[in-house]
Short mmCIF file of N, CA and C in Angstrom, two decimals:
data_model
loop_
_atom_site.label_atom_id
_atom_site.label_comp_id
_atom_site.label_asym_id
_atom_site.label_seq_id
_atom_site.Cartn_x
_atom_site.Cartn_y
_atom_site.Cartn_z
N MET A 1149 -13.65 92.40 26.57
CA MET A 1149 -12.64 91.11 26.49
C MET A 1149 -11.64 91.85 25.63
N GLY A 1150 -10.41 91.54 25.70
CA GLY A 1150 -9.30 91.62 25.14
C GLY A 1150 -8.86 90.19 24.56
N THR A 1151 -8.38 89.92 23.52
CA THR A 1151 -8.03 88.43 22.75
C THR A 1151 -6.62 88.65 22.52
N TYR A 1152 -5.89 87.85 22.66
CA TYR A 1152 -4.29 87.64 22.15
C TYR A 1152 -4.59 86.23 21.32
N PRO A 1153 -3.21 86.16 20.80
CA PRO A 1153 -3.54 84.43 19.92
C PRO A 1153 -3.15 83.54 21.30
N GLY A 1154 -3.72 82.72 21.03
CA GLY A 1154 -4.03 81.62 22.12
C GLY A 1154 -4.82 81.64 23.49
N GLY A 1155 -5.46 83.10 23.69
CA GLY A 1155 -6.14 83.47 24.83
C GLY A 1155 -6.86 84.25 24.66
N ALA A 1156 -7.20 84.95 25.84
CA ALA A 1156 -8.20 86.33 26.29
C ALA A 1156 -8.11 86.57 27.53
N VAL A 1157 -7.98 87.97 27.68
CA VAL A 1157 -8.10 88.72 29.17
C VAL A 1157 -9.68 89.20 28.94
N ILE A 1158 -10.40 88.84 30.21
CA ILE A 1158 -11.64 89.20 30.52
C ILE A 1158 -11.69 89.62 32.07
N ASN A 1159 -12.65 90.83 31.68
CA ASN A 1159 -13.09 91.86 33.04
C ASN A 1159 -14.19 91.78 33.12
N VAL A 1160 -14.51 91.17 34.50
CA VAL A 1160 -15.62 91.08 35.04
C VAL A 1160 -16.21 91.45 36.07
N ILE A 1161 -17.35 92.43 36.30
CA ILE A 1161 -17.76 93.43 37.56
C ILE A 1161 -18.87 92.40 38.19
N PRO A 1162 -18.55 91.60 39.25
CA PRO A 1162 -19.91 91.14 39.40
C PRO A 1162 -20.85 91.91 40.77
N THR A 1163 -21.77 91.73 40.66
CA THR A 1163 -22.76 92.51 41.60
C THR A 1163 -22.74 91.73 42.92
N LEU A 1164 -22.00 93.00 43.64
CA LEU A 1164 -21.65 92.24 45.25
C LEU A 1164 -22.97 92.76 46.31
N THR A 1165 -22.90 92.19 47.53
CA THR A 1165 -23.84 92.19 48.33
C THR A 1165 -23.39 93.78 49.11
N THR A 1166 -24.34 94.69 49.18
CA THR A 1166 -23.89 95.74 49.85
C THR A 1166 -24.56 96.19 51.69
N ALA A 1167 -24.39 95.16 51.89
CA ALA A 1167 -25.25 95.14 53.27
C ALA A 1167 -24.08 94.86 54.29
N GLY A 1168 -22.69 94.83 54.08
CA GLY A 1168 -21.89 94.60 54.98
C GLY A 1168 -21.43 93.27 55.01
N SER A 1169 -19.86 92.82 55.17
CA SER A 1169 -19.62 91.46 55.09
C SER A 1169 -19.02 91.33 56.64
N SER A 1170 -19.08 89.97 56.67
CA SER A 1170 -17.67 88.98 57.78
C SER A 1170 -17.37 88.49 57.08
N ASP A 1171 -16.21 88.02 57.88
CA ASP A 1171 -14.82 86.98 57.23
C ASP A 1171 -16.29 85.41 57.22
N GLY A 1172 -15.60 84.94 56.17
CA GLY A 1172 -16.66 84.26 55.32
C GLY A 1172 -18.05 83.93 54.60
N ASP A 1173 -18.27 85.52 54.77
CA ASP A 1173 -19.52 85.97 53.83
C ASP A 1173 -19.21 85.55 52.38
N VAL A 1174 -20.54 85.25 51.97
CA VAL A 1174 -20.35 85.35 50.55
C VAL A 1174 -20.70 86.95 49.75
N LEU A 1175 -19.68 87.08 48.96
CA LEU A 1175 -19.76 88.54 48.47
C LEU A 1175 -20.81 89.03 46.96
N CYS A 1176 -21.13 87.49 46.66
CA CYS A 1176 -21.51 88.04 45.38
C CYS A 1176 -22.43 86.58 44.70
N LEU A 1177 -23.27 87.03 44.28
CA LEU A 1177 -23.80 85.33 43.47
C LEU A 1177 -22.92 84.73 42.39
N THR A 1178 -23.56 83.71 41.97
CA THR A 1178 -22.76 82.92 41.00
C THR A 1178 -22.34 84.07 39.76
N THR A 1179 -21.35 84.27 39.61
CA THR A 1179 -20.92 85.37 38.15
C THR A 1179 -20.38 84.73 36.91
N GLU A 1180 -20.97 84.71 35.69
CA GLU A 1180 -20.37 84.36 34.40
C GLU A 1180 -19.02 84.87 34.03
N ILE A 1181 -18.48 84.06 33.52
CA ILE A 1181 -16.78 84.67 32.92
C ILE A 1181 -17.43 83.93 31.56
N PRO A 1182 -17.62 84.58 30.85
CA PRO A 1182 -18.24 84.54 29.12
C PRO A 1182 -16.70 84.10 28.44
N ASN A 1183 -16.62 83.58 27.45
CA ASN A 1183 -15.44 83.27 26.79
C ASN A 1183 -14.17 82.59 27.50
N ALA A 1184 -14.68 82.04 28.46
CA ALA A 1184 -13.28 81.57 29.19
C ALA A 1184 -12.49 80.40 28.95
N VAL A 1185 -13.52 79.72 27.86
CA VAL A 1185 -12.80 78.64 26.81
C VAL A 1185 -12.75 79.11 25.76
N ILE A 1186 -12.45 78.70 24.21
CA ILE A 1186 -12.79 78.83 22.96
C ILE A 1186 -13.65 78.44 22.08
N SER A 1187 -14.26 77.05 22.93
CA SER A 1187 -15.50 76.47 22.00
C SER A 1187 -16.26 75.76 22.88
N ARG A 1188 -17.50 75.45 22.93
CA ARG A 1188 -18.22 74.95 23.82
C ARG A 1188 -17.70 73.64 24.18
N GLY A 1189 -17.49 73.73 25.71
CA GLY A 1189 -17.24 72.24 26.27
C GLY A 1189 -15.47 72.33 26.35
N ALA A 1190 -14.55 73.51 25.89
CA ALA A 1190 -13.53 72.98 25.76
C ALA A 1190 -12.96 73.38 27.12
N ALA A 1191 -11.39 73.44 27.19
CA ALA A 1191 -10.90 73.93 28.50
C ALA A 1191 -9.71 74.91 28.30
N SER A 1192 -9.82 75.37 29.24
CA SER A 1192 -8.33 76.86 29.15
C SER A 1192 -7.58 76.85 30.62
N ILE A 1193 -5.96 77.33 30.42
CA ILE A 1193 -5.74 77.11 31.74
C ILE A 1193 -6.12 79.03 32.17
N LEU A 1194 -6.07 78.80 33.58
CA LEU A 1194 -6.43 80.25 34.20
C LEU A 1194 -4.97 80.97 34.58
N ARG A 1195 -4.53 81.78 33.72
CA ARG A 1195 -2.98 81.96 34.12
C ARG A 1195 -2.74 83.22 35.15
N SER A 1196 -3.46 83.97 34.73
CA SER A 1196 -3.60 85.24 35.73
C SER A 1196 -4.56 85.82 36.10
N ILE A 1197 -4.71 86.48 37.80
CA ILE A 1197 -5.72 87.02 38.35
C ILE A 1197 -5.31 88.65 38.40
N SER A 1198 -6.18 89.47 38.10
CA SER A 1198 -5.79 90.66 38.77
C SER A 1198 -7.02 91.34 39.27
N VAL A 1199 -7.46 92.08 40.44
CA VAL A 1199 -8.73 92.56 40.98
C VAL A 1199 -7.95 94.00 41.16
N TYR A 1200 -9.32 95.04 40.50
CA TYR A 1200 -9.37 96.41 40.77
C TYR A 1200 -10.07 96.61 41.89
N ASN A 1201 -9.82 96.62 42.88
CA ASN A 1201 -10.89 97.30 44.20
C ASN A 1201 -10.92 98.56 44.34
N HIS A 1202 -12.32 98.89 43.75
CA HIS A 1202 -12.42 100.33 43.75
C HIS A 1202 -12.83 101.32 45.01
N LYS A 1203 -12.91 99.92 46.14
CA LYS A 1203 -13.39 100.81 47.48
C LYS A 1203 -12.08 101.30 48.16
N ASP A 1204 -11.21 100.75 47.76
CA ASP A 1204 -9.42 101.01 47.96
C ASP A 1204 -9.28 101.15 49.76
N ALA A 1205 -10.14 99.61 50.01
CA ALA A 1205 -9.87 99.13 51.45
C ALA A 1205 -9.43 97.45 51.49
N THR A 1206 -8.26 97.38 51.91
CA THR A 1206 -8.01 96.06 51.80
C THR A 1206 -8.80 94.97 52.11
N CYS A 1207 -8.68 93.64 51.38
CA CYS A 1207 -9.66 92.64 51.76
C CYS A 1207 -9.34 91.41 51.15
N ASP A 1208 -9.21 90.51 52.06
CA ASP A 1208 -8.31 89.19 51.27
C ASP A 1208 -9.66 88.65 51.21
N PHE A 1209 -9.78 87.67 50.28
CA PHE A 1209 -10.93 86.85 49.87
C PHE A 1209 -10.41 85.57 49.06
N ASP A 1210 -11.26 84.73 48.93
CA ASP A 1210 -11.59 83.50 48.22
C ASP A 1210 -11.99 83.93 46.69
N ILE A 1211 -11.69 83.13 45.73
CA ILE A 1211 -12.49 83.18 44.44
C ILE A 1211 -12.56 81.93 44.20
N VAL A 1212 -13.47 81.50 43.96
CA VAL A 1212 -14.55 79.65 43.69
C VAL A 1212 -14.67 79.85 42.52
N PHE A 1213 -14.06 78.58 41.23
CA PHE A 1213 -14.80 78.61 39.98
C PHE A 1213 -15.02 77.52 39.93
N MET A 1214 -16.28 77.35 38.86
CA MET A 1214 -17.25 76.53 38.88
C MET A 1214 -17.59 76.12 37.00
N LYS A 1215 -17.66 74.89 37.10
CA LYS A 1215 -18.13 74.81 35.58
C LYS A 1215 -19.39 75.00 35.43
N ASN A 1216 -20.70 74.89 36.46
CA ASN A 1216 -21.68 75.53 36.15
C ASN A 1216 -22.03 76.59 37.23
N LYS A 1217 -23.44 77.04 36.58
CA LYS A 1217 -23.96 78.02 37.18
C LYS A 1217 -24.58 77.58 38.20
N VAL A 1218 -24.66 77.86 39.24
CA VAL A 1218 -25.83 77.40 40.61
C VAL A 1218 -26.34 78.57 40.90
N ASP A 1219 -27.91 78.34 42.14
CA ASP A 1219 -28.17 79.42 42.33
C ASP A 1219 -28.16 79.39 43.51
N ILE A 1220 -27.32 80.56 44.04
CA ILE A 1220 -26.68 80.99 45.56
C ILE A 1220 -27.72 81.88 46.08
N THR A 1221 -28.50 82.49 45.69
CA THR A 1221 -29.51 83.51 46.12
C THR A 1221 -29.34 83.63 47.46
N ASN A 1222 -29.63 82.59 48.24
CA ASN A 1222 -29.51 82.78 49.83
C ASN A 1222 -28.39 83.04 50.20
N ALA A 1223 -27.40 82.60 49.84
CA ALA A 1223 -26.13 82.72 50.16
C ALA A 1223 -25.51 84.17 50.53
N ALA A 1224 -25.84 85.08 49.39
CA ALA A 1224 -25.03 86.35 49.25
C ALA A 1224 -25.28 87.21 50.64
N GLY A 1225 -24.09 87.69 51.08
CA GLY A 1225 -24.15 88.37 52.42
C GLY A 1225 -24.70 87.28 53.59
N ASN A 1226 -24.49 85.92 53.62
CA ASN A 1226 -24.51 84.92 54.56
C ASN A 1226 -23.01 84.45 54.73
N ALA A 1227 -22.44 83.33 55.64
CA ALA A 1227 -21.47 82.86 55.95
C ALA A 1227 -21.48 81.72 54.77
N VAL A 1228 -20.58 81.14 54.11
CA VAL A 1228 -20.29 79.93 53.27
C VAL A 1228 -20.95 78.61 54.43
N GLY A 1229 -20.86 78.76 55.46
CA GLY A 1229 -21.21 77.86 56.43
C GLY A 1229 -22.80 77.65 57.00
N HIS A 1230 -23.61 78.65 56.33
CA HIS A 1230 -25.01 79.09 56.69
C HIS A 1230 -25.68 78.12 56.15
N GLY A 1231 -26.66 77.41 56.49
CA GLY A 1231 -27.20 76.30 55.99
C GLY A 1231 -27.87 76.33 54.56
N SER A 1232 -28.03 77.27 53.97
CA SER A 1232 -28.50 77.40 52.54
C SER A 1232 -27.38 77.31 51.65
N THR A 1233 -26.36 77.61 52.00
CA THR A 1233 -25.20 77.88 51.01
C THR A 1233 -24.37 76.85 50.44
N TRP A 1234 -23.41 76.72 50.74
CA TRP A 1234 -22.56 75.39 50.73
C TRP A 1234 -23.13 74.15 50.91
N THR A 1235 -23.97 73.65 50.24
CA THR A 1235 -24.52 72.28 50.65
C THR A 1235 -24.00 71.04 49.79
N LYS A 1236 -23.68 70.10 49.88
CA LYS A 1236 -22.91 69.01 49.37
C LYS A 1236 -23.57 69.03 47.85
N ALA A 1237 -25.08 68.88 47.92
CA ALA A 1237 -26.08 68.90 46.53
C ALA A 1237 -25.40 70.15 45.66
N LEU A 1238 -25.34 71.29 46.47
CA LEU A 1238 -24.91 72.59 45.53
C LEU A 1238 -23.48 72.37 44.94
N ALA A 1239 -22.72 71.77 45.96
CA ALA A 1239 -21.12 71.44 45.56
C ALA A 1239 -21.06 70.72 44.39
N LYS A 1240 -21.91 69.68 44.34
CA LYS A 1240 -21.74 68.48 42.86
C LYS A 1240 -22.10 69.13 42.00
N SER A 1241 -23.18 70.05 42.37
CA SER A 1241 -24.05 70.46 40.95
C SER A 1241 -23.40 71.96 39.92
N ALA A 1242 -22.39 72.36 41.10
CA ALA A 1242 -21.77 73.33 40.70
C ALA A 1242 -20.39 72.72 39.77
N GLU A 1243 -20.22 71.90 40.08
CA GLU A 1243 -18.64 71.15 39.76
C GLU A 1243 -17.55 72.37 39.77
N VAL A 1244 -17.10 72.37 41.00
CA VAL A 1244 -16.41 73.35 41.47
C VAL A 1244 -15.17 72.35 40.69
N ILE A 1245 -14.26 73.75 40.06
CA ILE A 1245 -13.05 73.49 39.45
C ILE A 1245 -11.89 73.76 40.42
N GLY A 1246 -11.92 74.77 41.54
CA GLY A 1246 -10.86 75.32 41.90
C GLY A 1246 -11.01 76.58 42.61
N ALA A 1247 -10.05 76.84 43.44
CA ALA A 1247 -10.18 78.02 44.50
C ALA A 1247 -9.20 79.04 44.28
N VAL A 1248 -8.95 80.14 44.39
CA VAL A 1248 -7.83 80.89 44.49
C VAL A 1248 -7.79 81.69 45.94
N TYR A 1249 -6.99 81.68 46.79
CA TYR A 1249 -7.16 82.59 48.14
C TYR A 1249 -6.24 83.81 47.32
N ILE A 1250 -6.68 85.19 47.67
CA ILE A 1250 -6.18 86.28 47.12
C ILE A 1250 -5.92 87.04 48.56
N ASP A 1251 -4.79 87.05 48.69
CA ASP A 1251 -4.14 87.81 49.89
C ASP A 1251 -3.67 89.22 49.48
N VAL A 1252 -4.21 90.38 49.76
CA VAL A 1252 -3.70 91.52 49.17
C VAL A 1252 -2.72 92.14 49.36
N SER A 1253 -2.14 91.42 50.54
CA SER A 1253 -0.93 92.29 50.75
C SER A 1253 0.34 91.57 50.23
N ASP A 1254 0.00 90.40 49.45
CA ASP A 1254 1.12 89.72 48.78
C ASP A 1254 1.62 90.60 47.41
N ASN A 1255 0.61 91.32 46.58
CA ASN A 1255 1.25 92.17 45.38
C ASN A 1255 -0.15 93.01 45.05
N THR A 1256 0.10 94.34 45.77
CA THR A 1256 -1.12 94.95 45.65
C THR A 1256 -0.64 96.56 45.30
N SER A 1257 -0.75 97.24 44.12
CA SER A 1257 -0.78 98.58 43.88
C SER A 1257 -1.12 99.73 44.45
N ASP A 1258 -1.27 100.25 45.13
CA ASP A 1258 -2.23 102.01 45.75
C ASP A 1258 -2.09 102.92 44.62
N LEU A 1259 -3.23 102.79 44.13
CA LEU A 1259 -3.41 103.53 43.02
C LEU A 1259 -4.42 104.95 43.27
N ILE A 1260 -4.19 104.80 44.67
CA ILE A 1260 -4.47 106.23 45.15
C ILE A 1260 -6.37 105.93 45.65
N ASN A 1261 -7.10 105.96 44.49
CA ASN A 1261 -8.41 106.19 44.64
C ASN A 1261 -8.80 104.45 44.22
N GLY A 1262 -7.79 103.57 44.59
CA GLY A 1262 -8.32 101.94 44.17
C GLY A 1262 -7.13 101.51 44.53
N LEU A 1263 -7.17 99.94 44.74
CA LEU A 1263 -6.07 98.77 45.15
C LEU A 1263 -6.04 98.14 44.03
N LEU A 1264 -5.03 97.59 43.19
CA LEU A 1264 -4.42 97.09 41.83
C LEU A 1264 -4.10 95.61 42.49
N PHE A 1265 -4.78 94.35 42.68
CA PHE A 1265 -3.75 93.23 43.29
C PHE A 1265 -3.50 92.23 41.72
N SER A 1266 -2.20 91.90 41.71
CA SER A 1266 -2.11 91.26 40.41
C SER A 1266 -1.38 90.22 40.39
N SER A 1267 -1.81 88.82 40.05
CA SER A 1267 -1.11 87.83 40.47
C SER A 1267 -1.12 86.44 39.06
N GLY A 1268 -0.03 86.04 39.30
CA GLY A 1268 0.26 85.02 38.03
C GLY A 1268 1.28 85.59 36.33
N GLY A 1269 1.51 84.75 35.88
CA GLY A 1269 1.97 85.04 34.81
C GLY A 1269 3.08 86.02 34.83
N ILE A 1270 3.76 86.52 34.08
CA ILE A 1270 5.16 87.19 34.12
C ILE A 1270 5.01 88.19 35.24
N LEU A 1271 3.78 88.92 35.69
CA LEU A 1271 3.68 90.08 36.75
C LEU A 1271 4.13 89.23 38.33
N ASN A 1272 4.23 87.91 38.64
CA ASN A 1272 4.78 87.90 39.60
C ASN A 1272 5.51 86.24 39.73
N GLU A 1273 6.39 86.04 39.24
CA GLU A 1273 7.03 84.44 39.26
C GLU A 1273 7.16 83.82 40.60
N ASN A 1274 6.84 84.36 41.24
CA ASN A 1274 6.78 83.74 42.60
C ASN A 1274 5.41 83.81 43.10
N THR A 1275 4.43 83.65 42.52
CA THR A 1275 3.04 83.67 42.74
C THR A 1275 2.79 82.61 43.87
N LYS A 1276 1.81 82.80 44.80
CA LYS A 1276 1.03 81.65 45.29
C LYS A 1276 -0.22 80.74 44.68
N THR A 1277 -0.57 81.54 43.64
CA THR A 1277 -2.09 80.97 42.55
C THR A 1277 -1.40 80.15 41.60
N PRO A 1278 -1.93 79.15 41.89
CA PRO A 1278 -1.65 78.00 40.82
C PRO A 1278 -2.48 78.17 39.53
N ASP A 1279 -1.88 77.86 38.45
CA ASP A 1279 -2.39 77.63 37.45
C ASP A 1279 -3.82 76.59 37.69
N ILE A 1280 -5.27 76.96 36.70
CA ILE A 1280 -6.30 76.44 37.33
C ILE A 1280 -6.62 76.01 35.82
N ILE A 1281 -6.71 74.60 35.52
CA ILE A 1281 -7.25 73.96 34.00
C ILE A 1281 -9.03 74.14 34.45
N CYS A 1282 -9.47 75.10 33.76
CA CYS A 1282 -11.26 75.22 33.70
C CYS A 1282 -11.58 74.62 32.51
N GLN A 1283 -12.89 73.76 32.79
CA GLN A 1283 -13.28 73.27 31.47
C GLN A 1283 -14.81 73.82 31.74
N ALA A 1284 -15.37 74.21 30.26
CA ALA A 1284 -16.89 74.78 30.64
C ALA A 1284 -17.92 73.47 30.38
N ALA A 1285 -18.74 73.53 30.83
CA ALA A 1285 -20.05 72.93 30.28
C ALA A 1285 -19.75 72.33 29.23
N SER A 1286 -20.49 71.06 28.69
CA SER A 1286 -20.78 70.76 27.02
C SER A 1286 -21.47 71.57 26.30
N GLY A 1287 -22.20 72.26 26.65
CA GLY A 1287 -22.97 73.42 25.71
C GLY A 1287 -22.69 75.07 25.60
N SER A 1288 -21.17 75.07 26.59
CA SER A 1288 -20.96 76.50 27.12
C SER A 1288 -19.63 77.00 27.11
N THR A 1289 -19.28 78.11 27.00
CA THR A 1289 -17.75 78.57 26.46
C THR A 1289 -17.76 79.53 27.72
N SER A 1290 -18.58 79.25 29.06
CA SER A 1290 -18.40 80.09 30.23
C SER A 1290 -18.31 79.42 31.50
N ILE A 1291 -17.47 79.86 32.14
CA ILE A 1291 -17.36 79.23 33.70
C ILE A 1291 -17.49 80.15 34.48
N TYR A 1292 -17.92 79.91 36.10
CA TYR A 1292 -18.61 80.91 36.70
C TYR A 1292 -17.55 80.74 38.14
N PHE A 1293 -17.96 82.03 38.92
CA PHE A 1293 -17.33 82.15 40.26
C PHE A 1293 -18.10 82.87 41.02
N THR A 1294 -17.82 82.70 42.68
CA THR A 1294 -18.35 83.63 43.60
C THR A 1294 -16.98 83.87 44.51
N VAL A 1295 -17.68 84.66 45.26
CA VAL A 1295 -16.14 85.62 46.09
C VAL A 1295 -16.54 85.20 47.32
N ILE A 1296 -15.63 85.12 48.61
CA ILE A 1296 -16.00 84.38 49.83
C ILE A 1296 -14.96 85.90 50.51
N ASP A 1297 -15.43 86.50 51.29
CA ASP A 1297 -14.54 87.30 52.26
C ASP A 1297 -14.25 86.88 53.41
N ARG A 1298 -12.56 87.10 53.53
CA ARG A 1298 -11.91 86.79 54.11
C ARG A 1298 -11.17 87.76 55.46
N THR A 1299 -11.77 88.98 55.20
CA THR A 1299 -11.18 89.80 56.09
C THR A 1299 -12.57 90.12 56.95
N GLY A 1300 -13.95 90.89 56.28
CA GLY A 1300 -14.90 91.32 57.21
C GLY A 1300 -14.85 92.65 57.47
N GLY A 1301 -15.99 93.15 57.89
CA GLY A 1301 -15.75 94.57 58.28
C GLY A 1301 -15.74 95.64 56.99
N ILE A 1302 -16.09 95.35 55.81
CA ILE A 1302 -16.21 96.16 54.69
C ILE A 1302 -17.34 96.19 53.93
N THR A 1303 -17.98 97.46 53.96
CA THR A 1303 -19.17 97.39 53.11
C THR A 1303 -18.89 97.89 51.48
N PHE A 1304 -19.26 97.15 50.53
CA PHE A 1304 -18.82 97.26 49.50
C PHE A 1304 -20.26 98.08 48.58
N ALA A 1305 -19.93 98.70 47.70
CA ALA A 1305 -21.05 99.06 46.80
C ALA A 1305 -21.19 97.70 45.66
N ALA A 1306 -22.13 98.27 44.80
CA ALA A 1306 -22.48 97.05 44.10
C ALA A 1306 -21.14 96.87 43.05
N ASP A 1307 -20.50 97.72 42.72
CA ASP A 1307 -19.85 97.20 41.40
C ASP A 1307 -18.35 97.37 42.11
N ASP A 1308 -17.88 97.54 43.13
CA ASP A 1308 -16.44 97.66 43.64
C ASP A 1308 -15.78 96.93 43.50
N LEU A 1309 -15.65 96.06 43.12
CA LEU A 1309 -14.49 94.95 42.65
C LEU A 1309 -14.64 94.65 41.29
N GLU A 1310 -13.50 94.66 40.26
CA GLU A 1310 -13.50 94.31 39.08
C GLU A 1310 -12.49 93.11 38.79
N PHE A 1311 -12.63 92.12 38.43
CA PHE A 1311 -11.64 91.15 38.16
C PHE A 1311 -11.47 90.83 36.76
N ILE A 1312 -9.85 90.53 36.51
CA ILE A 1312 -9.21 90.34 34.96
C ILE A 1312 -8.88 89.18 35.05
N PHE A 1313 -9.29 88.31 34.45
CA PHE A 1313 -8.56 86.95 34.12
C PHE A 1313 -7.87 86.62 32.79
N GLY A 1314 -6.73 86.13 33.30
CA GLY A 1314 -6.23 85.85 31.87
C GLY A 1314 -6.31 84.32 31.40
N PHE A 1315 -6.56 84.07 30.51
CA PHE A 1315 -6.94 82.50 30.02
C PHE A 1315 -5.74 82.19 28.93
N GLU A 1316 -5.40 81.03 29.10
CA GLU A 1316 -4.57 80.50 27.90
C GLU A 1316 -5.60 79.15 27.10
N TYR A 1317 -5.95 79.48 26.08
CA TYR A 1317 -6.95 78.58 25.89
C TYR A 1317 -6.17 76.81 25.19
N LEU A 1318 -7.02 75.91 25.36
CA LEU A 1318 -6.27 74.75 25.18
C LEU A 1318 -7.40 74.16 23.83
N GLY A 1319 -6.19 73.76 23.12
CA GLY A 1319 -7.11 72.81 22.03
C GLY A 1319 -7.41 73.38 20.77
#
């Protein structure tokens, strides 16, 4: 994690399902973004998202942000519409903060052995990615996320996607 006055840049590598995925499949369990806010229960603004794709294969996806960690063990590798995945009760207990659709064709750099997608901040003033207000639970400085495949047909290694989140702390 790197910090700067008023915020932080936080790198997170979730453990991805390695079974191969279809459009609409959940790619990883709920994953923590530590220190997304400056103090317990505080808020921040998610200003930028970069994704380093070590697989070097284009894949669009949704990133769903949540206030609370929820158990979606049965969801990884299954479609979001699968009966045990995003139930009404699960969504309520997660306290979903927001979601961002990542279209890798919008702003991706080919790094030969990987792809780097960047959005937000000064990197792209015409970004389609909105700022998201993120608030942690009262006893936490973390928020959580999961990833939903929107391309399908790719088999990832467990550590193929690295997310880089840029937060501006509030308060």
